[in-house]
PDB file of C-alpha atoms and ligand atoms in Angstrom:
ATOM      1  CA  MET A  13       0.492  11.613   1.413  1.00 87.00           C
ATOM      2  CA  PHE A  14       0.558  15.056  -0.168  1.00 97.00           C
ATOM      3  CA  ARG A  15      -0.072  18.383   1.573  1.00 98.00           C
ATOM      4  CA  ILE A  16      -0.543  20.937  -1.170  1.00 98.00           C
ATOM      5  CA  GLU A  17      -0.084  24.687  -0.646  1.00 98.00           C
ATOM      6  CA  TYR A  18      -0.971  27.181  -3.365  1.00 98.00           C
ATOM      7  CA  TYR A  19       0.700  30.582  -3.773  1.00 98.00           C
ATOM      8  CA  ASP A  20       0.032  33.381  -6.250  1.00 98.00           C
ATOM      9  CA  SER A  21       3.672  34.141  -6.876  1.00 98.00           C
ATOM     10  CA  LEU A  22       7.001  32.916  -5.522  1.00 98.00           C
ATOM     11  CA  GLU A  23      10.566  33.493  -6.644  1.00 98.00           C
ATOM     12  CA  SER A  24      10.985  29.774  -7.161  1.00 98.00           C
ATOM     13  CA  THR A  25       8.970  26.908  -5.673  1.00 98.00           C
ATOM     14  CA  ASN A  26      12.230  24.924  -5.348  1.00 98.00           C
ATOM     15  CA  ASP A  27      13.868  27.693  -3.310  1.00 98.00           C
ATOM     16  CA  TYR A  28      10.812  28.216  -1.134  1.00 98.00           C
ATOM     17  CA  ILE A  29      10.350  24.521  -0.343  1.00 98.00           C
ATOM     18  CA  LYS A  30      14.055  24.331   0.567  1.00 98.00           C
ATOM     19  CA  SER A  31      13.354  26.825   3.364  1.00 98.00           C
ATOM     20  CA  ARG A  32      10.913  24.203   4.706  1.00 98.00           C
ATOM     21  CA  LYS A  33      13.127  21.184   4.225  1.00 98.00           C
ATOM     22  CA  ASN A  34      12.740  20.075   7.854  1.00 97.00           C
ATOM     23  CA  GLU A  35       9.071  19.262   7.397  1.00 98.00           C
ATOM     24  CA  ASP A  36       7.762  15.754   6.675  1.00 98.00           C
ATOM     25  CA  GLU A  37       7.902  14.449   3.163  1.00 97.00           C
ATOM     26  CA  GLY A  38       4.895  15.070   0.957  1.00 98.00           C
ATOM     27  CA  LEU A  39       4.806  18.855   1.097  1.00 98.00           C
ATOM     28  CA  VAL A  40       3.876  20.241  -2.322  1.00 98.00           C
ATOM     29  CA  ILE A  41       4.327  23.925  -3.132  1.00 98.00           C
ATOM     30  CA  VAL A  42       2.525  25.315  -6.163  1.00 98.00           C
ATOM     31  CA  ALA A  43       2.818  28.854  -7.561  1.00 98.00           C
ATOM     32  CA  LYS A  44       0.736  30.533 -10.252  1.00 98.00           C
ATOM     33  CA  SER A  45       3.880  32.315 -11.387  1.00 98.00           C
ATOM     34  CA  GLN A  46       7.548  32.475 -10.430  1.00 98.00           C
ATOM     35  CA  THR A  47       9.734  35.556 -10.592  1.00 97.00           C
ATOM     36  CA  ASN A  48      12.993  33.615 -10.570  1.00 97.00           C
ATOM     37  CA  GLY A  49      12.047  30.181 -11.891  1.00 97.00           C
ATOM     38  CA  ARG A  50      15.171  28.090 -12.311  1.00 97.00           C
ATOM     39  CA  GLY A  51      15.943  25.510 -14.948  1.00 94.00           C
ATOM     40  CA  GLN A  52      18.776  23.051 -15.320  1.00 91.00           C
ATOM     41  CA  GLY A  53      22.287  24.427 -15.491  1.00 83.00           C
ATOM     42  CA  ASN A  54      22.124  28.187 -15.258  1.00 84.00           C
ATOM     43  CA  ASN A  55      18.973  28.417 -17.345  1.00 89.00           C
ATOM     44  CA  LYS A  56      15.979  30.410 -16.282  1.00 92.00           C
ATOM     45  CA  TRP A  57      12.537  28.843 -16.378  1.00 95.00           C
ATOM     46  CA  VAL A  58      10.178  31.548 -17.586  1.00 93.00           C
ATOM     47  CA  SER A  59       7.150  31.092 -15.349  1.00 95.00           C
ATOM     48  CA  GLU A  60       4.226  33.243 -16.359  1.00 96.00           C
ATOM     49  CA  GLU A  61       0.640  32.538 -15.378  1.00 97.00           C
ATOM     50  CA  GLY A  62      -0.891  29.658 -17.278  1.00 98.00           C
ATOM     51  CA  GLY A  63       1.839  27.127 -16.581  1.00 98.00           C
ATOM     52  CA  LEU A  64       1.986  24.646 -13.727  1.00 98.00           C
ATOM     53  CA  TYR A  65       4.964  25.202 -11.413  1.00 98.00           C
ATOM     54  CA  PHE A  66       5.397  23.011  -8.362  1.00 98.00           C
ATOM     55  CA  SER A  67       7.922  21.358  -6.072  1.00 98.00           C
ATOM     56  CA  ILE A  68       7.633  18.244  -3.929  1.00 98.00           C
ATOM     57  CA  LEU A  69       9.623  17.508  -0.765  1.00 98.00           C
ATOM     58  CA  LEU A  70      10.651  13.841  -0.466  1.00 98.00           C
ATOM     59  CA  LYS A  71      12.570  11.937   2.195  1.00 97.00           C
ATOM     60  CA  PRO A  72      13.047   8.378   0.999  1.00 97.00           C
ATOM     61  CA  GLU A  73      14.943   5.966   3.239  1.00 95.00           C
ATOM     62  CA  LYS A  74      17.397   5.168   0.467  1.00 94.00           C
ATOM     63  CA  ILE A  75      18.840   6.623  -2.697  1.00 93.00           C
ATOM     64  CA  LEU A  76      16.564   6.016  -5.686  1.00 94.00           C
ATOM     65  CA  PRO A  77      18.909   6.115  -8.683  1.00 91.00           C
ATOM     66  CA  ALA A  78      16.201   6.220 -11.337  1.00 95.00           C
ATOM     67  CA  LEU A  79      14.120   8.964  -9.658  1.00 96.00           C
ATOM     68  CA  SER A  80      14.996  11.554 -12.282  1.00 96.00           C
ATOM     69  CA  ILE A  81      13.904   9.432 -15.249  1.00 97.00           C
ATOM     70  CA  MET A  82      10.898   8.231 -13.271  1.00 98.00           C
ATOM     71  CA  THR A  83       9.710  11.793 -12.732  1.00 98.00           C
ATOM     72  CA  GLY A  84      10.037  12.575 -16.433  1.00 98.00           C
ATOM     73  CA  TRP A  85       8.111   9.409 -17.223  1.00 98.00           C
ATOM     74  CA  VAL A  86       5.328  10.364 -14.806  1.00 98.00           C
ATOM     75  CA  VAL A  87       5.006  13.761 -16.533  1.00 98.00           C
ATOM     76  CA  LEU A  88       4.778  12.009 -19.898  1.00 98.00           C
ATOM     77  CA  LYS A  89       2.083   9.621 -18.619  1.00 98.00           C
ATOM     78  CA  THR A  90       0.199  12.535 -17.067  1.00 98.00           C
ATOM     79  CA  LEU A  91       0.175  14.446 -20.354  1.00 98.00           C
ATOM     80  CA  GLU A  92      -1.000  11.352 -22.210  1.00 98.00           C
ATOM     81  CA  THR A  93      -4.051  11.063 -19.984  1.00 98.00           C
ATOM     82  CA  PHE A  94      -5.062  14.481 -21.351  1.00 98.00           C
ATOM     83  CA  GLY A  95      -4.909  13.157 -24.892  1.00 97.00           C
ATOM     84  CA  ILE A  96      -1.475  14.426 -25.853  1.00 98.00           C
ATOM     85  CA  LYS A  97       0.328  12.023 -28.154  1.00 96.00           C
ATOM     86  CA  ASP A  98       3.749  11.866 -29.794  1.00 98.00           C
ATOM     87  CA  LEU A  99       5.612  12.715 -26.610  1.00 98.00           C
ATOM     88  CA  LYS A 100       9.225  11.716 -26.032  1.00 98.00           C
ATOM     89  CA  LEU A 101      11.370  11.622 -22.941  1.00 98.00           C
ATOM     90  CA  LYS A 102      14.641  13.413 -23.537  1.00 98.00           C
ATOM     91  CA  TRP A 103      17.183  12.057 -21.054  1.00 97.00           C
ATOM     92  CA  SER A 104      17.050  12.552 -18.298  1.00 94.00           C
ATOM     93  CA  ASN A 105      13.657  14.133 -17.761  1.00 96.00           C
ATOM     94  CA  ASP A 106      12.639  16.711 -20.367  1.00 97.00           C
ATOM     95  CA  ILE A 107       9.430  16.014 -22.209  1.00 98.00           C
ATOM     96  CA  LEU A 108       9.285  16.985 -25.848  1.00 98.00           C
ATOM     97  CA  HIS A 109       6.445  17.075 -28.327  1.00 98.00           C
ATOM     98  CA  PHE A 110       8.292  16.537 -31.573  1.00 95.00           C
ATOM     99  CA  ASP A 111      11.162  19.008 -31.065  1.00 93.00           C
ATOM    100  CA  SER A 112       9.312  21.388 -28.740  1.00 96.00           C
ATOM    101  CA  LYS A 113       9.649  21.313 -24.985  1.00 96.00           C
ATOM    102  CA  ILE A 114       6.479  20.954 -22.928  1.00 98.00           C
ATOM    103  CA  SER A 115       7.957  20.158 -19.520  1.00 98.00           C
ATOM    104  CA  GLY A 116      11.173  20.281 -17.529  1.00 97.00           C
ATOM    105  CA  VAL A 117      12.205  18.924 -14.141  1.00 98.00           C
ATOM    106  CA  LEU A 118      14.832  20.231 -11.726  1.00 98.00           C
ATOM    107  CA  ILE A 119      15.795  17.835  -8.933  1.00 97.00           C
ATOM    108  CA  GLU A 120      17.875  19.117  -6.039  1.00 97.00           C
ATOM    109  CA  SER A 121      18.932  16.991  -3.111  1.00 96.00           C
ATOM    110  CA  LYS A 122      21.163  16.796  -0.107  1.00 96.00           C
ATOM    111  CA  LEU A 123      22.653  13.423   0.634  1.00 92.00           C
ATOM    112  CA  LEU A 124      23.668  11.985   3.978  1.00 89.00           C
ATOM    113  CA  SER A 125      26.129   9.078   3.848  1.00 83.00           C
ATOM    114  CA  ASP A 126      23.621   6.358   3.053  1.00 84.00           C
ATOM    115  CA  LYS A 127      20.352   8.125   2.278  1.00 92.00           C
ATOM    116  CA  PRO A 128      19.040  11.506   1.183  1.00 95.00           C
ATOM    117  CA  GLU A 129      18.395  14.130   3.854  1.00 96.00           C
ATOM    118  CA  TYR A 130      15.831  15.504   1.435  1.00 98.00           C
ATOM    119  CA  ILE A 131      15.018  15.563  -2.245  1.00 98.00           C
ATOM    120  CA  ILE A 132      13.213  18.386  -3.989  1.00 98.00           C
ATOM    121  CA  ILE A 133      11.494  17.616  -7.245  1.00 98.00           C
ATOM    122  CA  GLY A 134      10.684  20.818  -9.124  1.00 98.00           C
ATOM    123  CA  CYS A 135       8.493  20.486 -12.132  1.00 98.00           C
ATOM    124  CA  GLY A 136       7.307  22.959 -14.753  1.00 98.00           C
ATOM    125  CA  ILE A 137       4.606  21.913 -17.192  1.00 98.00           C
ATOM    126  CA  ASN A 138       3.430  24.232 -19.948  1.00 98.00           C
ATOM    127  CA  VAL A 139      -0.343  23.930 -19.694  1.00 98.00           C
ATOM    128  CA  ASN A 140      -2.363  26.936 -20.859  1.00 98.00           C
ATOM    129  CA  GLN A 141       0.238  29.345 -22.237  1.00 97.00           C
ATOM    130  CA  SER A 142      -0.181  30.450 -25.828  1.00 96.00           C
ATOM    131  CA  VAL A 143       2.862  32.721 -26.120  1.00 93.00           C
ATOM    132  CA  PHE A 144       6.284  32.368 -24.582  1.00 91.00           C
ATOM    133  CA  GLN A 145       8.696  35.159 -23.762  1.00 82.00           C
ATOM    134  CA  ASN A 146      12.028  33.662 -24.571  1.00 69.00           C
ATOM    135  CA  VAL A 147      12.872  30.773 -26.632  1.00 67.00           C
ATOM    136  CA  ASN A 148      15.669  28.544 -25.437  1.00 77.00           C
ATOM    137  CA  GLU A 149      17.353  25.751 -27.303  1.00 84.00           C
ATOM    138  CA  TYR A 150      14.104  23.813 -27.662  1.00 91.00           C
ATOM    139  CA  THR A 151      11.096  25.919 -28.694  1.00 93.00           C
ATOM    140  CA  PRO A 152       8.463  25.745 -25.962  1.00 95.00           C
ATOM    141  CA  THR A 153       5.001  24.394 -26.546  1.00 97.00           C
ATOM    142  CA  SER A 154       2.028  23.846 -24.218  1.00 98.00           C
ATOM    143  CA  MET A 155      -0.878  21.469 -23.752  1.00 98.00           C
ATOM    144  CA  TYR A 156      -3.105  24.300 -25.014  1.00 98.00           C
ATOM    145  CA  LEU A 157      -1.056  24.856 -28.170  1.00 97.00           C
ATOM    146  CA  ILE A 158      -1.221  21.151 -28.931  1.00 98.00           C
ATOM    147  CA  ASN A 159      -4.840  20.379 -27.997  1.00 97.00           C
ATOM    148  CA  ASN A 160      -6.462  23.797 -28.347  1.00 97.00           C
ATOM    149  CA  GLU A 161      -8.153  23.307 -25.000  1.00 97.00           C
ATOM    150  CA  LYS A 162      -7.591  25.079 -21.657  1.00 98.00           C
ATOM    151  CA  ILE A 163      -7.234  22.783 -18.676  1.00 98.00           C
ATOM    152  CA  ASP A 164      -7.558  23.435 -14.956  1.00 98.00           C
ATOM    153  CA  LEU A 165      -4.052  23.413 -13.472  1.00 98.00           C
ATOM    154  CA  LYS A 166      -5.195  21.577 -10.343  1.00 98.00           C
ATOM    155  CA  THR A 167      -6.565  18.723 -12.443  1.00 98.00           C
ATOM    156  CA  VAL A 168      -3.172  18.320 -14.104  1.00 98.00           C
ATOM    157  CA  LEU A 169      -1.347  18.495 -10.760  1.00 98.00           C
ATOM    158  CA  ASN A 170      -3.636  15.921  -9.128  1.00 98.00           C
ATOM    159  CA  LYS A 171      -3.200  13.531 -12.023  1.00 98.00           C
ATOM    160  CA  PHE A 172       0.581  13.907 -11.812  1.00 98.00           C
ATOM    161  CA  LEU A 173       0.579  13.272  -8.049  1.00 98.00           C
ATOM    162  CA  ASP A 174      -1.676  10.203  -8.417  1.00 98.00           C
ATOM    163  CA  ILE A 175       0.643   8.586 -10.922  1.00 98.00           C
ATOM    164  CA  PHE A 176       3.817   9.712  -9.142  1.00 98.00           C
ATOM    165  CA  LYS A 177       2.616   8.221  -5.851  1.00 97.00           C
ATOM    166  CA  GLU A 178       2.295   4.755  -7.358  1.00 97.00           C
ATOM    167  CA  TYR A 179       5.777   4.717  -8.859  1.00 97.00           C
ATOM    168  CA  TYR A 180       7.419   6.390  -5.867  1.00 97.00           C
ATOM    169  CA  PHE A 181       6.048   4.108  -3.154  1.00 96.00           C
ATOM    170  CA  ASP A 182       6.734   1.061  -5.247  1.00 96.00           C
ATOM    171  CA  SER A 183      10.374   2.147  -5.693  1.00 96.00           C
ATOM    172  CA  CYS A 184      10.725   2.905  -1.973  1.00 96.00           C
ATOM    173  CA  ASN A 185       9.446  -0.606  -1.210  1.00 95.00           C
ATOM    174  CA  ASN A 186      11.873  -2.302  -3.600  1.00 92.00           C
ATOM    175  CA  GLY A 187       9.099  -2.970  -6.094  1.00 93.00           C
ATOM    176  CA  ASP A 188       9.880  -3.440  -9.740  1.00 92.00           C
ATOM    177  CA  PHE A 189       7.069  -1.421 -11.235  1.00 93.00           C
ATOM    178  CA  PHE A 190       9.389   1.214 -12.702  1.00 96.00           C
ATOM    179  CA  GLN A 191      12.114  -1.332 -13.493  1.00 94.00           C
ATOM    180  CA  ASN A 192       9.551  -3.170 -15.627  1.00 95.00           C
ATOM    181  CA  THR A 193       8.615   0.122 -17.256  1.00 97.00           C
ATOM    182  CA  LEU A 194      12.252   0.780 -18.173  1.00 96.00           C
ATOM    183  CA  GLU A 195      12.405  -2.581 -19.893  1.00 96.00           C
ATOM    184  CA  SER A 196       9.099  -2.195 -21.699  1.00 97.00           C
ATOM    185  CA  LYS A 197       8.736  -1.716 -25.443  1.00 97.00           C
ATOM    186  CA  GLU A 198       6.598   1.314 -24.778  1.00 98.00           C
ATOM    187  CA  PHE A 199       9.283   3.058 -22.721  1.00 98.00           C
ATOM    188  CA  LYS A 200      11.990   2.281 -25.262  1.00 97.00           C
ATOM    189  CA  SER A 201       9.835   3.624 -28.082  1.00 98.00           C
ATOM    190  CA  LYS A 202       9.453   6.928 -26.255  1.00 98.00           C
ATOM    191  CA  ILE A 203      13.127   7.703 -25.695  1.00 98.00           C
ATOM    192  CA  TYR A 204      14.012  10.837 -27.660  1.00 98.00           C
ATOM    193  CA  LYS A 205      16.608  10.153 -30.396  1.00 98.00           C
ATOM    194  CA  LYS A 206      16.987   6.463 -29.590  1.00 98.00           C
ATOM    195  CA  ASP A 207      19.426   4.856 -32.046  1.00 97.00           C
ATOM    196  CA  GLU A 208      20.306   8.262 -33.459  1.00 97.00           C
ATOM    197  CA  VAL A 209      23.512  10.256 -33.268  1.00 97.00           C
ATOM    198  CA  ILE A 210      23.321  12.833 -30.496  1.00 97.00           C
ATOM    199  CA  ASN A 211      25.533  15.606 -29.136  1.00 97.00           C
ATOM    200  CA  ILE A 212      26.124  15.458 -25.414  1.00 96.00           C
ATOM    201  CA  GLN A 213      27.596  18.165 -23.262  1.00 94.00           C
ATOM    202  CA  LEU A 214      29.507  16.496 -20.444  1.00 93.00           C
ATOM    203  CA  TYR A 215      29.665  17.879 -16.917  1.00 87.00           C
ATOM    204  CA  ASN A 216      33.119  19.377 -17.680  1.00 91.00           C
ATOM    205  CA  GLY A 217      31.730  21.281 -20.669  1.00 91.00           C
ATOM    206  CA  ASP A 218      33.187  18.984 -23.364  1.00 94.00           C
ATOM    207  CA  ILE A 219      30.828  18.074 -26.179  1.00 95.00           C
ATOM    208  CA  ILE A 220      30.894  14.555 -27.587  1.00 94.00           C
ATOM    209  CA  GLN A 221      28.971  12.768 -30.328  1.00 96.00           C
ATOM    210  CA  ALA A 222      27.627   9.273 -29.851  1.00 97.00           C
ATOM    211  CA  VAL A 223      24.717   7.010 -30.711  1.00 98.00           C
ATOM    212  CA  LEU A 224      22.009   6.858 -28.065  1.00 98.00           C
ATOM    213  CA  LYS A 225      21.420   3.165 -27.349  1.00 97.00           C
ATOM    214  CA  GLY A 226      19.030   3.380 -24.408  1.00 97.00           C
ATOM    215  CA  ILE A 227      18.583   4.035 -20.690  1.00 97.00           C
ATOM    216  CA  ASP A 228      19.768   1.482 -18.140  1.00 95.00           C
ATOM    217  CA  LYS A 229      17.984   0.389 -14.987  1.00 92.00           C
ATOM    218  CA  THR A 230      19.672   2.981 -12.826  1.00 92.00           C
ATOM    219  CA  GLY A 231      18.676   5.770 -15.195  1.00 94.00           C
ATOM    220  CA  GLY A 232      22.065   6.087 -16.921  1.00 96.00           C
ATOM    221  CA  LEU A 233      22.266   6.956 -20.605  1.00 97.00           C
ATOM    222  CA  ILE A 234      23.728   4.129 -22.694  1.00 98.00           C
ATOM    223  CA  ILE A 235      25.755   5.456 -25.593  1.00 98.00           C
ATOM    224  CA  SER A 236      28.035   3.983 -28.188  1.00 97.00           C
ATOM    225  CA  ASP A 237      30.976   6.141 -29.275  1.00 90.00           C
ATOM    226  CA  LYS A 238      32.737   6.400 -32.653  1.00 85.00           C
ATOM    227  CA  GLU A 239      34.936   3.411 -31.831  1.00 90.00           C
ATOM    228  CA  ASN A 240      31.828   1.382 -30.979  1.00 91.00           C
ATOM    229  CA  ASN A 241      32.581   1.372 -27.261  1.00 94.00           C
ATOM    230  CA  THR A 242      29.521   1.292 -25.065  1.00 97.00           C
ATOM    231  CA  LYS A 243      29.489   3.716 -22.144  1.00 95.00           C
ATOM    232  CA  ILE A 244      26.956   4.737 -19.540  1.00 96.00           C
ATOM    233  CA  LEU A 245      26.610   8.393 -18.618  1.00 96.00           C
ATOM    234  CA  TYR A 246      25.152   9.515 -15.312  1.00 94.00           C
ATOM    235  CA  SER A 247      25.486  13.225 -15.924  1.00 92.00           C
ATOM    236  CA  GLY A 248      25.595  15.524 -18.916  1.00 93.00           C
ATOM    237  CA  ARG A 249      22.971  16.920 -21.229  1.00 93.00           C
ATOM    238  CA  ILE A 250      21.776  16.098 -24.719  1.00 96.00           C
ATOM    239  CA  ILE A 251      22.108  19.254 -26.794  1.00 93.00           C
ATOM    240  CA  LYS A 252      21.127  20.147 -30.351  1.00 89.00           C
TER     241      LYS A 252
HETATM  242  C1  LIG B 319      14.597  22.497 -17.008  1.00 91.52           C
HETATM  243  O1  LIG B 319      15.530  23.273 -17.207  1.00 91.52           O
HETATM  244  O2  LIG B 319      14.131  21.804 -17.915  1.00 91.52           O
HETATM  245  C2  LIG B 319      14.013  22.355 -15.630  1.00 91.52           C
HETATM  246  C3  LIG B 319      12.902  23.317 -15.366  1.00 91.52           C
HETATM  247  C4  LIG B 319      12.298  23.172 -13.987  1.00 91.52           C
HETATM  248  C5  LIG B 319      11.292  24.250 -13.694  1.00 91.52           C
HETATM  249  C6  LIG B 319      10.555  24.023 -12.406  1.00 91.52           C
HETATM  250  S1  LIG B 319       9.161  25.072 -12.245  1.00 91.52           S
HETATM  251  C7  LIG B 319       8.968  24.615 -10.572  1.00 91.52           C
HETATM  252  C8  LIG B 319      10.355  24.485  -9.981  1.00 91.52           C
HETATM  253  N1  LIG B 319      10.820  25.754  -9.469  1.00 91.52           N
HETATM  254  C9  LIG B 319      11.871  26.215 -10.144  1.00 91.52           C
HETATM  255  O3  LIG B 319      12.468  27.295  -9.918  1.00 91.52           O
HETATM  256  N2  LIG B 319      12.199  25.364 -11.128  1.00 91.52           N
HETATM  257  C10 LIG B 319      11.342  24.195 -11.130  1.00 91.52           C
END
């Protein structure tokens, strides 16, 4: 399914793949470094050589509400196959090793009335870096810093795509592979800050405090507020 193109340097793999949005789904753009790597919100994604930076063009026939969580989960599973333990999924798709960030995902899409025109999944995984330029809210870490072992970036990418393919096609075909994952003990045990009090920045900038109860089957964040009311959030960001 995937057609992978490798580049030495791009401004942003997400921006570049957008210029090719009319192509068939399955295009994967990989860059050794990015000069204008973008993160969520207005954050930059520092993208020096050593990290894995790629974007995938998708054109599913329907909206897949849990795609964002699913992508984060696939990154987590990929990292585990390389022997990295103690990973958590921070809603909706950051992967943390203890309190340090090892991967982030930026999904951008254009919707038609009933289905996406295209979806771009942009993923940054810290693989072989040993120093990081700027430190954001969550201190960065890398597979190398955790395991003290350099890994070929293509091996990591291929593993990600193998696992992603399974979950993605199953979801497109109304399968319940990922739905079962969301309900599994394993998934629940890997949700960052589950049953703890968290701060959430809402889309309008307001910050609220609530207890994180879980993630529902559409990928929403289940929280319980001070008055014990349960709510489901579909946007917003867990902050420190
Ligand atoms: C985040 O803020 O956590 C999301 C980071 C996403 C970074 C990736 S790297 C490949 C792709 N191209 C970009 O410009 N951003 C994403």
